[in-house]
Amino acid sequence: MFGLHRNRRESDEARPLGKLTRSEAVGGVAIAALAVGSMLIGAPVVARVLPAAADTLKASIPSQESSTAATDRAQKEGGVLSTSAKERAESGEYPELTPESEPWIGRPAQNVLVDRAYTSRRVEFPVGKPVTLNNEEWAASEAKVTFGWTGTMRVTCNGATAYEDYASAGIAQNALNFDANSSDWQDKAEAIGFGREPYQLVVVDMTFENVDATPQTADLDEFYAAYLGLYNESSSIGDYAQEGYFLAWSSCDHEVRDEHAEGDGVWTSSSFSLDPGASQDVQVAFWVPKREVEEVRAGKGEFVARIGDTFESEGDAGDLHYSSKAVSWRLDLQEGK
């Protein structure tokens, strides 16, 4: 479920929008560089850095002999099998997302991932109800979703709360990945087409109960919070509708010292340890334009939490991830104090 968490860059040119010692994840999507004049700025892209235990992740993806097991279990637990993004786009409910319509999607395997995310049906789970997410079952489904673990986790989405600012959410400014209302970030956001506008935080509250899951990444042997995403299909900004909002903070953030890391060897990991039989509450905050929060409050859109990625390890493009919406929760927005 949990993804890119380190301050290591995909290339010498790439850099995060926030501090170099913070996560590079943007709604679970890696930040890559775009050159505007002489300034390097960040933008959401499809390509990801593969977790350290790539062979483990590949081995966890079985054949399609049990492709309905995940959705069958999901519906027994109260999940509703929804339409695909393609079907919603054709009905006018969702912005068009195809390999042909997105110029930043170029390599063959990326097209496969986008097509898979675009055509696979979504299962929407009820808020507040624990659901069983077995990685192997979902990896064999039509969406080929992987969560970053092997085995089974029981996951509950407890809801989402909007806060006017980080102080209201009880988050220290220096704990944020970056401050979306800072002049520095606003300059960068305007340069890459997001515009200058005020942001606020929407915090998604999750509970994870480890049934028999083990992490698929080897560097920390922990579960990562960056594969949880928040998006709004009615957003007027295509990246937010398709890829989700910028990751601002998680309650499991902690500093890790690594002699191989950049700079002072300290980076912030959005990850946690969880033994089988144990459970943990995790809050993840996202930067959302204030006007979109107001639109959702007025019933002109809905926030949806999603977890997991689709994975591809075929072709010349190598190993890639792309945000899957196959496992989702449609949220009623609560108001913070």
CSV table of N, CA and C in Angstrom, one decimal, residues 147-219:
chain,number,residue,atom,x,y,z
A,147,PHE,N,-0.3,-3.7,-2.7
A,147,PHE,CA,-0.4,-2.8,-1.6
A,147,PHE,C,1.0,-2.6,-0.9
A,148,GLY,N,2.0,-3.2,-1.3
A,148,GLY,CA,3.3,-3.1,-0.6
A,148,GLY,C,3.5,-4.1,0.5
A,149,TRP,N,2.6,-5.0,0.6
A,149,TRP,CA,2.8,-6.1,1.6
A,149,TRP,C,2.5,-7.4,0.9
A,150,THR,N,3.0,-8.5,1.5
A,150,THR,CA,2.6,-9.9,1.2
A,150,THR,C,1.7,-10.4,2.3
A,151,GLY,N,0.6,-11.0,1.9
A,151,GLY,CA,-0.4,-11.5,2.9
A,151,GLY,C,-1.6,-10.6,3.0
A,152,THR,N,-2.1,-10.6,4.2
A,152,THR,CA,-3.4,-9.9,4.4
A,152,THR,C,-3.4,-8.9,5.5
A,153,MET,N,-4.0,-7.7,5.2
A,153,MET,CA,-4.2,-6.6,6.2
A,153,MET,C,-5.7,-6.3,6.2
A,154,ARG,N,-6.2,-6.1,7.5
A,154,ARG,CA,-7.5,-5.6,7.6
A,154,ARG,C,-7.4,-4.1,7.7
A,155,VAL,N,-8.2,-3.4,6.8
A,155,VAL,CA,-8.0,-1.9,6.7
A,155,VAL,C,-9.4,-1.3,6.9
A,156,THR,N,-9.4,-0.2,7.7
A,156,THR,CA,-10.6,0.6,8.0
A,156,THR,C,-10.3,2.0,7.6
A,157,CYS,N,-11.1,2.6,6.8
A,157,CYS,CA,-11.1,4.1,6.6
A,157,CYS,C,-12.1,4.7,7.5
A,158,ASN,N,-11.6,5.5,8.4
A,158,ASN,CA,-12.5,6.1,9.5
A,158,ASN,C,-13.1,7.4,9.1
A,159,GLY,N,-12.7,8.0,7.9
A,159,GLY,CA,-13.3,9.2,7.4
A,159,GLY,C,-12.2,10.3,7.1
A,160,ALA,N,-12.6,11.5,6.8
A,160,ALA,CA,-11.7,12.6,6.5
A,160,ALA,C,-12.2,13.8,7.1
A,161,THR,N,-11.3,14.7,7.5
A,161,THR,CA,-11.6,15.9,8.2
A,161,THR,C,-10.8,17.1,7.5
A,162,ALA,N,-11.5,18.2,7.3
A,162,ALA,CA,-10.9,19.3,6.7
A,162,ALA,C,-10.5,20.3,7.8
A,163,TYR,N,-9.3,20.9,7.7
A,163,TYR,CA,-8.8,21.9,8.6
A,163,TYR,C,-8.4,23.1,7.9
A,164,GLU,N,-8.6,24.3,8.5
A,164,GLU,CA,-8.3,25.5,7.8
A,164,GLU,C,-6.8,25.7,7.6
A,165,ASP,N,-6.0,25.2,8.6
A,165,ASP,CA,-4.6,25.3,8.5
A,165,ASP,C,-3.9,24.2,9.3
A,166,TYR,N,-2.6,24.1,9.2
A,166,TYR,CA,-1.9,23.0,9.9
A,166,TYR,C,-2.0,23.1,11.4
A,167,ALA,N,-2.0,24.3,11.9
A,167,ALA,CA,-2.1,24.5,13.3
A,167,ALA,C,-3.4,23.9,13.8
A,168,SER,N,-4.5,24.2,13.1
A,168,SER,CA,-5.8,23.6,13.5
A,168,SER,C,-5.8,22.1,13.5
A,169,ALA,N,-5.0,21.5,12.6
A,169,ALA,CA,-4.9,20.1,12.5
A,169,ALA,C,-4.0,19.5,13.5
A,170,GLY,N,-3.3,20.4,14.3
A,170,GLY,CA,-2.3,19.9,15.3
A,170,GLY,C,-1.0,19.4,14.7
A,171,ILE,N,-0.7,20.0,13.5
A,171,ILE,CA,0.6,19.6,12.9
A,171,ILE,C,1.5,20.8,12.9
A,172,ALA,N,2.7,20.5,13.3
A,172,ALA,CA,3.8,21.6,13.3
A,172,ALA,C,4.2,21.9,11.9
A,173,GLN,N,4.5,23.2,11.6
A,173,GLN,CA,4.9,23.6,10.3
A,173,GLN,C,6.2,22.8,9.8
A,174,ASN,N,7.1,22.6,10.7
A,174,ASN,CA,8.4,22.0,10.3
A,174,ASN,C,8.2,20.4,10.2
A,175,ALA,N,7.0,19.9,10.5
A,175,ALA,CA,6.7,18.5,10.3
A,175,ALA,C,6.1,18.2,8.9
A,176,LEU,N,5.7,19.3,8.2
A,176,LEU,CA,5.1,19.1,6.9
A,176,LEU,C,6.2,18.8,5.8
A,177,ASN,N,5.7,18.0,4.8
A,177,ASN,CA,6.6,17.8,3.6
A,177,ASN,C,7.0,19.1,3.0
A,178,PHE,N,6.0,20.0,2.9
A,178,PHE,CA,6.2,21.4,2.4
A,178,PHE,C,4.9,22.2,2.7
A,179,ASP,N,5.1,23.5,2.7
A,179,ASP,CA,3.9,24.4,3.0
A,179,ASP,C,3.4,24.9,1.7
A,180,ALA,N,2.2,24.4,1.3
A,180,ALA,CA,1.6,24.8,0.0
A,180,ALA,C,1.2,26.2,-0.1
A,181,ASN,N,1.1,26.9,1.1
A,181,ASN,CA,0.8,28.3,1.1
A,181,ASN,C,2.0,29.2,1.1
A,182,SER,N,3.2,28.7,1.2
A,182,SER,CA,4.4,29.5,1.2
A,182,SER,C,4.6,30.1,-0.2
A,183,SER,N,5.2,31.3,-0.2
A,183,SER,CA,5.4,32.0,-1.5
A,183,SER,C,6.3,31.2,-2.4
A,184,ASP,N,7.3,30.4,-1.9
A,184,ASP,CA,8.2,29.6,-2.7
A,184,ASP,C,7.4,28.6,-3.4
A,185,TRP,N,6.5,27.8,-2.7
A,185,TRP,CA,5.8,26.8,-3.4
A,185,TRP,C,4.8,27.3,-4.3
A,186,GLN,N,4.2,28.5,-3.9
A,186,GLN,CA,3.2,29.1,-4.8
A,186,GLN,C,3.8,29.5,-6.2
A,187,ASP,N,5.0,29.9,-6.1
A,187,ASP,CA,5.8,30.3,-7.4
A,187,ASP,C,5.9,29.0,-8.2
A,188,LYS,N,6.3,27.9,-7.6
A,188,LYS,CA,6.5,26.7,-8.3
A,188,LYS,C,5.2,26.1,-8.9
A,189,ALA,N,4.2,26.2,-8.1
A,189,ALA,CA,2.9,25.7,-8.5
A,189,ALA,C,2.3,26.5,-9.7
A,190,GLU,N,2.5,27.8,-9.7
A,190,GLU,CA,2.1,28.6,-10.8
A,190,GLU,C,2.9,28.3,-12.1
A,191,ALA,N,4.2,28.0,-11.9
A,191,ALA,CA,5.0,27.7,-13.1
A,191,ALA,C,4.6,26.4,-13.7
A,192,ILE,N,4.1,25.4,-13.0
A,192,ILE,CA,3.7,24.2,-13.6
A,192,ILE,C,2.2,24.0,-13.8
A,193,GLY,N,1.5,25.1,-13.8
A,193,GLY,CA,0.1,25.1,-14.2
A,193,GLY,C,-0.9,24.9,-13.1
A,194,PHE,N,-0.5,24.8,-11.9
A,194,PHE,CA,-1.5,24.6,-10.8
A,194,PHE,C,-2.1,26.0,-10.3
A,195,GLY,N,-1.4,27.1,-10.7
A,195,GLY,CA,-1.9,28.4,-10.3
A,195,GLY,C,-1.6,28.8,-8.9
A,196,ARG,N,-1.8,30.0,-8.6
A,196,ARG,CA,-1.6,30.5,-7.2
A,196,ARG,C,-3.0,30.6,-6.5
A,197,GLU,N,-3.1,29.8,-5.5
A,197,GLU,CA,-4.4,29.8,-4.7
A,197,GLU,C,-4.1,29.3,-3.3
A,198,PRO,N,-5.0,29.6,-2.3
A,198,PRO,CA,-4.8,29.1,-1.0
A,198,PRO,C,-5.2,27.6,-0.9
A,199,TYR,N,-4.4,26.9,0.0
A,199,TYR,CA,-4.7,25.5,0.2
A,199,TYR,C,-5.0,25.3,1.7
A,200,GLN,N,-5.7,24.2,2.0
A,200,GLN,CA,-5.9,23.8,3.3
A,200,GLN,C,-5.7,22.3,3.4
A,201,LEU,N,-5.7,21.7,4.6
A,201,LEU,CA,-5.4,20.3,4.8
A,201,LEU,C,-6.7,19.5,4.9
A,202,VAL,N,-6.7,18.3,4.3
A,202,VAL,CA,-7.7,17.3,4.5
A,202,VAL,C,-7.0,16.1,5.0
A,203,VAL,N,-7.4,15.6,6.2
A,203,VAL,CA,-6.7,14.5,6.9
A,203,VAL,C,-7.6,13.3,6.8
A,204,VAL,N,-7.0,12.2,6.2
A,204,VAL,CA,-7.7,10.9,6.1
A,204,VAL,C,-7.2,10.0,7.3
A,205,ASP,N,-8.2,9.5,8.0
A,205,ASP,CA,-7.9,8.6,9.2
A,205,ASP,C,-8.1,7.2,8.8
A,206,MET,N,-7.1,6.4,9.0
A,206,MET,CA,-7.1,4.9,8.7
A,206,MET,C,-6.7,4.1,9.9
A,207,THR,N,-7.2,2.9,9.9
A,207,THR,CA,-6.8,1.9,10.9
A,207,THR,C,-6.3,0.6,10.2
A,208,PHE,N,-5.1,0.1,10.5
A,208,PHE,CA,-4.5,-1.0,9.9
A,208,PHE,C,-4.4,-2.1,11.0
A,209,GLU,N,-4.9,-3.3,10.7
A,209,GLU,CA,-4.8,-4.5,11.5
A,209,GLU,C,-4.0,-5.5,10.7
A,210,ASN,N,-2.9,-5.9,11.2
A,210,ASN,CA,-2.0,-6.9,10.5
A,210,ASN,C,-2.5,-8.3,10.8
A,211,VAL,N,-3.1,-8.9,9.8
A,211,VAL,CA,-3.5,-10.3,9.9
A,211,VAL,C,-2.3,-11.2,9.8
A,212,ASP,N,-1.6,-11.2,8.7
A,212,ASP,CA,-0.4,-12.0,8.5
A,212,ASP,C,0.5,-11.3,7.4
A,213,ALA,N,0.4,-10.0,7.3
A,213,ALA,CA,1.2,-9.3,6.3
A,213,ALA,C,2.6,-9.1,6.7
A,214,THR,N,3.5,-9.1,5.6
A,214,THR,CA,4.9,-8.7,5.8
A,214,THR,C,5.2,-7.7,4.7
A,215,PRO,N,6.0,-6.6,5.0
A,215,PRO,CA,6.4,-5.6,4.1
A,215,PRO,C,7.1,-6.2,2.9
A,216,GLN,N,6.9,-5.6,1.7
A,216,GLN,CA,7.6,-6.1,0.5
A,216,GLN,C,8.9,-5.3,0.3
A,217,THR,N,9.1,-4.2,1.0
A,217,THR,CA,10.3,-3.4,0.8
A,217,THR,C,11.3,-3.8,1.9
A,218,ALA,N,12.6,-3.8,1.5
A,218,ALA,CA,13.6,-4.3,2.4
A,218,ALA,C,14.4,-3.3,3.1
A,219,ASP,N,14.3,-2.0,2.8
A,219,ASP,CA,15.2,-1.1,3.4
A,219,ASP,C,14.9,-0.8,4.9
